[in-house]
XYZ file of C-alpha atoms in Angstrom:
334
model
C -16.224 9.197 17.232
C -13.966 9.569 14.191
C -14.845 7.978 10.989
C -11.178 6.918 10.603
C -9.471 4.281 12.710
C -6.646 6.496 13.813
C -6.255 9.468 16.081
C -5.458 12.937 14.802
C -1.852 13.689 13.673
C -0.995 10.213 12.415
C 1.889 8.969 10.338
C 2.690 5.541 8.934
C 5.051 3.794 6.547
C 4.286 2.684 3.023
C 5.663 -0.848 2.664
C 9.167 -1.903 1.965
C 12.105 -1.435 4.395
C 15.865 -1.966 4.100
C 17.899 -4.840 5.479
C 16.987 -8.493 6.382
C 16.168 -8.213 10.035
C 12.377 -8.245 10.145
C 12.044 -8.216 13.899
C 14.051 -5.054 14.095
C 11.952 -3.443 11.232
C 8.745 -4.270 13.085
C 10.092 -2.909 16.352
C 11.026 0.328 14.492
C 7.492 0.566 13.063
C 5.957 0.247 16.524
C 8.535 2.505 18.127
C 8.373 5.371 15.695
C 4.822 5.462 14.353
C 1.337 6.261 15.737
C 0.133 3.883 13.091
C 2.613 0.966 12.828
C 2.691 -1.285 9.797
C 4.001 -4.678 8.731
C 7.221 -3.915 6.757
C 8.270 -5.842 3.637
C 11.970 -6.631 3.365
C 12.750 -7.301 -0.286
C 16.491 -7.588 0.396
C 15.853 -11.112 1.632
C 15.370 -12.244 -1.927
C 12.612 -13.659 -4.187
C 9.401 -13.951 -2.409
C 9.994 -11.209 0.051
C 9.131 -8.515 -2.551
C 5.693 -6.979 -3.013
C 4.747 -9.146 -6.043
C 6.079 -12.487 -4.634
C 4.480 -11.873 -1.269
C 1.131 -11.124 -2.717
C 1.388 -14.009 -5.304
C 1.850 -16.355 -2.372
C -1.565 -15.382 -1.084
C -3.364 -16.450 -4.232
C -5.893 -19.267 -3.675
C -5.836 -22.173 -6.122
C -3.663 -20.243 -8.531
C -0.102 -21.687 -7.919
C 2.826 -19.709 -9.066
C 6.536 -20.268 -9.643
C 9.519 -18.126 -10.603
C 10.944 -18.321 -14.149
C 13.879 -16.301 -15.478
C 11.343 -13.711 -16.654
C 9.602 -13.491 -13.231
C 6.563 -14.919 -11.491
C 4.375 -17.160 -13.635
C 1.212 -19.209 -13.086
C 1.992 -22.894 -12.945
C 0.458 -26.349 -12.349
C 1.923 -26.542 -8.819
C 3.622 -24.154 -6.456
C 7.355 -23.725 -6.990
C 9.973 -23.575 -4.241
C 9.952 -19.756 -4.379
C 6.193 -19.771 -3.607
C 7.020 -21.885 -0.476
C 9.789 -19.436 0.358
C 7.422 -16.501 0.098
C 4.967 -18.226 2.417
C 7.729 -19.012 4.915
C 8.819 -15.323 4.930
C 5.206 -14.227 5.578
C 4.720 -16.761 8.359
C 7.941 -15.703 10.098
C 6.968 -12.118 9.642
C 3.563 -12.707 11.318
C 5.227 -14.600 14.171
C 7.524 -11.583 14.759
C 4.599 -9.185 14.517
C 2.714 -11.183 17.077
C 5.707 -11.144 19.396
C 6.352 -7.390 19.151
C 2.654 -6.303 19.165
C 1.793 -7.990 22.483
C -0.968 -5.858 24.151
C -1.032 -3.329 21.383
C -4.407 -1.746 20.683
C -4.962 0.879 17.949
C -4.529 1.349 14.198
C -2.228 -1.056 12.240
C -1.550 -1.255 8.550
C -0.737 -4.127 6.286
C -0.252 -3.931 2.530
C -0.400 -6.109 -0.543
C -0.275 -5.699 -4.307
C -3.515 -4.876 -6.112
C -5.092 -6.935 -8.918
C -4.032 -4.653 -11.868
C -0.364 -4.250 -10.799
C -0.253 -7.990 -10.093
C -1.840 -8.782 -13.496
C 0.756 -6.720 -15.247
C 3.618 -8.489 -13.352
C 2.667 -12.231 -13.367
C 2.715 -14.221 -16.591
C 0.344 -16.845 -17.841
C 1.615 -20.397 -18.281
C 2.269 -19.716 -22.008
C 4.295 -16.656 -21.305
C 2.194 -13.522 -21.879
C 1.127 -11.441 -18.924
C -2.129 -12.161 -17.174
C -3.181 -8.616 -18.067
C -3.378 -9.783 -21.678
C -6.346 -12.083 -20.920
C -9.609 -10.637 -19.439
C -10.735 -13.961 -18.153
C -7.414 -14.629 -16.445
C -7.538 -11.075 -14.818
C -11.053 -11.993 -13.459
C -9.686 -15.309 -12.058
C -6.665 -13.638 -10.532
C -8.822 -10.932 -9.015
C -11.172 -13.492 -7.355
C -8.252 -15.588 -6.141
C -6.559 -12.550 -4.692
C -9.713 -11.309 -2.953
C -10.156 -14.789 -1.262
C -6.475 -14.910 -0.262
C -6.487 -11.417 1.129
C -9.598 -12.078 3.174
C -7.768 -15.063 4.699
C -4.691 -12.927 5.293
C -6.726 -10.190 7.025
C -8.416 -12.822 9.229
C -4.950 -14.251 10.191
C -3.594 -10.832 11.110
C -6.694 -10.034 13.226
C -6.287 -13.427 14.948
C -2.705 -12.675 15.836
C -3.195 -9.104 17.048
C -6.868 -8.964 18.141
C -6.683 -5.386 19.582
C -6.002 -3.616 16.309
C -8.111 -1.450 13.965
C -6.818 -2.823 10.677
C -5.999 -0.651 7.745
C -5.203 -2.520 4.496
C -3.263 -0.785 1.781
C -3.646 -2.159 -1.764
C -0.601 -1.148 -3.890
C -1.514 -0.177 -7.390
C 1.502 1.640 -8.886
C 0.745 -0.047 -12.184
C -2.867 1.221 -12.465
C -2.243 4.430 -14.450
C -0.320 2.359 -17.043
C -3.082 -0.217 -17.306
C -5.605 2.537 -17.978
C -3.406 4.347 -20.423
C -2.382 1.148 -22.381
C 1.333 1.616 -21.731
C 2.066 -1.755 -20.003
C 4.557 -3.695 -22.197
C 3.820 -7.189 -23.386
C 5.935 -10.007 -22.025
C 8.239 -9.775 -25.041
C 8.580 -5.998 -24.424
C 7.965 -5.237 -28.155
C 4.319 -4.294 -27.827
C 1.904 -2.717 -25.454
C -1.167 -4.338 -23.858
C -4.526 -2.854 -24.696
C -5.886 -0.170 -22.276
C -8.514 -1.306 -19.767
C -11.686 0.795 -19.561
C -12.107 2.635 -16.184
C -15.402 0.943 -15.245
C -13.712 -2.568 -15.587
C -10.647 -1.344 -13.670
C -12.865 -0.141 -10.893
C -14.995 -3.288 -10.812
C -12.031 -5.529 -10.404
C -10.475 -3.405 -7.708
C -13.895 -3.341 -5.938
C -13.851 -7.113 -5.778
C -10.613 -6.990 -3.832
C -11.477 -4.030 -1.609
C -14.835 -5.401 -0.594
C -13.192 -8.680 0.533
C -11.180 -6.763 3.132
C -14.068 -5.883 5.493
C -14.237 -4.872 8.235
C -10.699 -3.452 7.629
C -10.273 0.057 6.308
C -9.203 -0.077 2.591
C -6.621 2.334 1.151
C -5.229 2.301 -2.383
C -1.628 3.376 -2.835
C -0.441 4.662 -6.184
C 2.985 6.345 -6.208
C 2.978 6.958 -9.977
C 1.971 10.097 -11.864
C -1.611 10.370 -13.026
C -3.348 8.723 -10.105
C -6.936 7.693 -11.238
C -8.878 9.120 -8.306
C -12.287 8.377 -9.870
C -11.501 4.715 -10.424
C -10.131 4.312 -6.892
C -13.159 6.111 -5.357
C -15.754 4.239 -7.220
C -14.012 0.920 -6.335
C -14.846 1.646 -2.666
C -11.536 2.805 -1.283
C -11.796 4.817 1.871
C -8.329 6.331 1.431
C -5.847 7.034 -1.258
C -2.082 7.121 -0.811
C 0.021 9.279 -3.133
C 3.528 10.886 -3.397
C 3.205 14.615 -2.707
C 6.107 15.304 -5.107
C 4.108 13.961 -8.053
C 0.970 15.988 -7.475
C 0.179 18.606 -10.070
C -2.181 21.563 -9.932
C -4.381 19.873 -12.578
C -4.942 16.952 -10.186
C -6.388 19.199 -7.424
C -10.007 19.129 -8.681
C -9.956 15.348 -8.420
C -8.157 15.402 -5.118
C -10.606 17.928 -3.714
C -13.576 15.808 -4.772
C -11.923 12.774 -3.179
C -11.438 14.550 0.074
C -14.916 16.127 -0.022
C -16.346 12.517 -0.180
C -14.581 11.729 3.046
C -11.636 9.680 1.718
C -8.493 9.790 3.799
C -5.386 11.185 2.030
C -2.096 9.399 2.829
C 0.527 11.930 1.624
C 4.130 10.914 0.907
C 6.216 13.873 2.231
C 9.838 12.594 2.727
C 12.008 10.962 0.195
C 12.289 7.223 0.121
C 16.081 7.182 -0.276
C 18.836 8.712 1.860
C 18.820 12.538 1.725
C 18.930 15.393 4.165
C 15.631 15.456 5.978
C 13.985 18.898 6.087
C 12.674 20.505 9.212
C 9.202 19.339 10.338
C 7.474 22.569 9.088
C 8.880 22.038 5.607
C 7.873 18.396 5.654
C 4.354 19.238 6.654
C 4.083 22.130 4.179
C 2.688 20.193 1.145
C -0.235 18.974 3.176
C -0.960 22.330 4.833
C -0.711 24.192 1.549
C -2.787 21.658 -0.433
C -5.533 21.815 2.212
C -5.504 25.596 2.172
C -5.689 25.841 -1.657
C -8.585 23.360 -1.687
C -10.429 25.407 0.888
C -11.121 22.788 3.508
C -11.544 23.465 7.153
C -8.061 23.458 8.950
C -9.664 21.385 11.855
C -10.081 18.465 9.518
C -6.538 18.397 8.235
C -4.933 16.283 11.011
C -7.783 13.822 10.993
C -8.132 13.171 7.239
C -4.429 13.413 6.233
C -1.870 10.807 7.240
C 1.806 11.520 6.578
C 4.137 8.853 5.030
C 7.410 8.557 3.158
C 7.042 9.217 -0.577
C 7.182 5.420 -1.262
C 8.845 2.280 0.126
C 12.111 2.593 1.899
C 13.888 -0.521 0.570
C 16.574 1.687 -1.101
C 17.364 3.609 2.034
C 19.900 2.857 4.771
C 18.375 1.474 8.019
C 19.372 4.736 9.914
C 17.773 6.905 7.281
C 14.563 4.741 7.168
C 14.175 5.120 10.920
C 14.766 8.853 10.697
C 12.319 9.192 7.853
C 9.506 7.477 9.858
C 10.245 9.649 12.944
C 10.151 12.833 10.764
C 6.790 11.849 9.358
C 5.526 11.344 12.945
C 6.899 14.781 14.069
C 5.510 16.567 10.932
C 2.059 15.038 11.483
C 1.903 16.959 14.804
C 2.172 20.282 12.802
C -1.097 19.337 10.985
C -2.884 19.342 14.293
C -1.045 22.105 16.186
C -0.602 24.594 13.399
C -2.851 23.640 10.454
C -3.054 27.123 9.112
C 0.623 28.075 9.360
């Protein structure tokens, strides 16, 4: 039996999707992908975006929207309620579309470090500026995500759940490049062991789901992600550099799945399937791993979310990922 909850030659989406018709987005995910996912539709407005949706999952940490963005508050604001309403409707639609489905299914939420760099404290600085507030946010997020995972499993009981934790802000947190709320300064860098420990708190709360960390920024901190307990890492193939390959190789050697973004997230001419699969095939060959493992351990995705694409392109991009994933199985040494 595979150590991964998907069959060989799998593809999935990353997160965001264009338009405002969630039911249609979910139907597309189930129709085009061997690993369907729950799309986010930020075009619906505040609370439908990655930060707002995840903030609405926090337990006993109410939030509201200020002109500067999401902020901790004494009581939940109306945008918090709107975010919860979006999520409830999305789960209702998911339950409807997924009737009888059994197999891998992915949901995603923002990770603690990216969230801490985006949400402000009551007095206006970012949560990231206060180590105690980061700890409280992390514990609240872990509890909220555990409840969310349980709710998804209740609604679609036949699934093998994969949970993607989005941490595009993590490299900046480690490098000390996250701006203060005023924008005039930079918040202090966080030490890798602390970054890993907070991330671990969230990932360990997801059990028995399969945890993946997504980071579509340059300088992916593979060591931090690995030591936090992730079982997969999701990256944009276009941002990989040769200097990253030792860290990627070690990650793969330790059995982590690699979710590789291989088609652009915005409208463009889609390449042939062989060209789309090529970054995965060539990386695998350069690292010296057995070709037979490629289609099992690598999952193909778009480079990042598809919110900026047209609906027609978004559907085609998912389909192309699915078609290219077959190359990994049928011609891994092309």
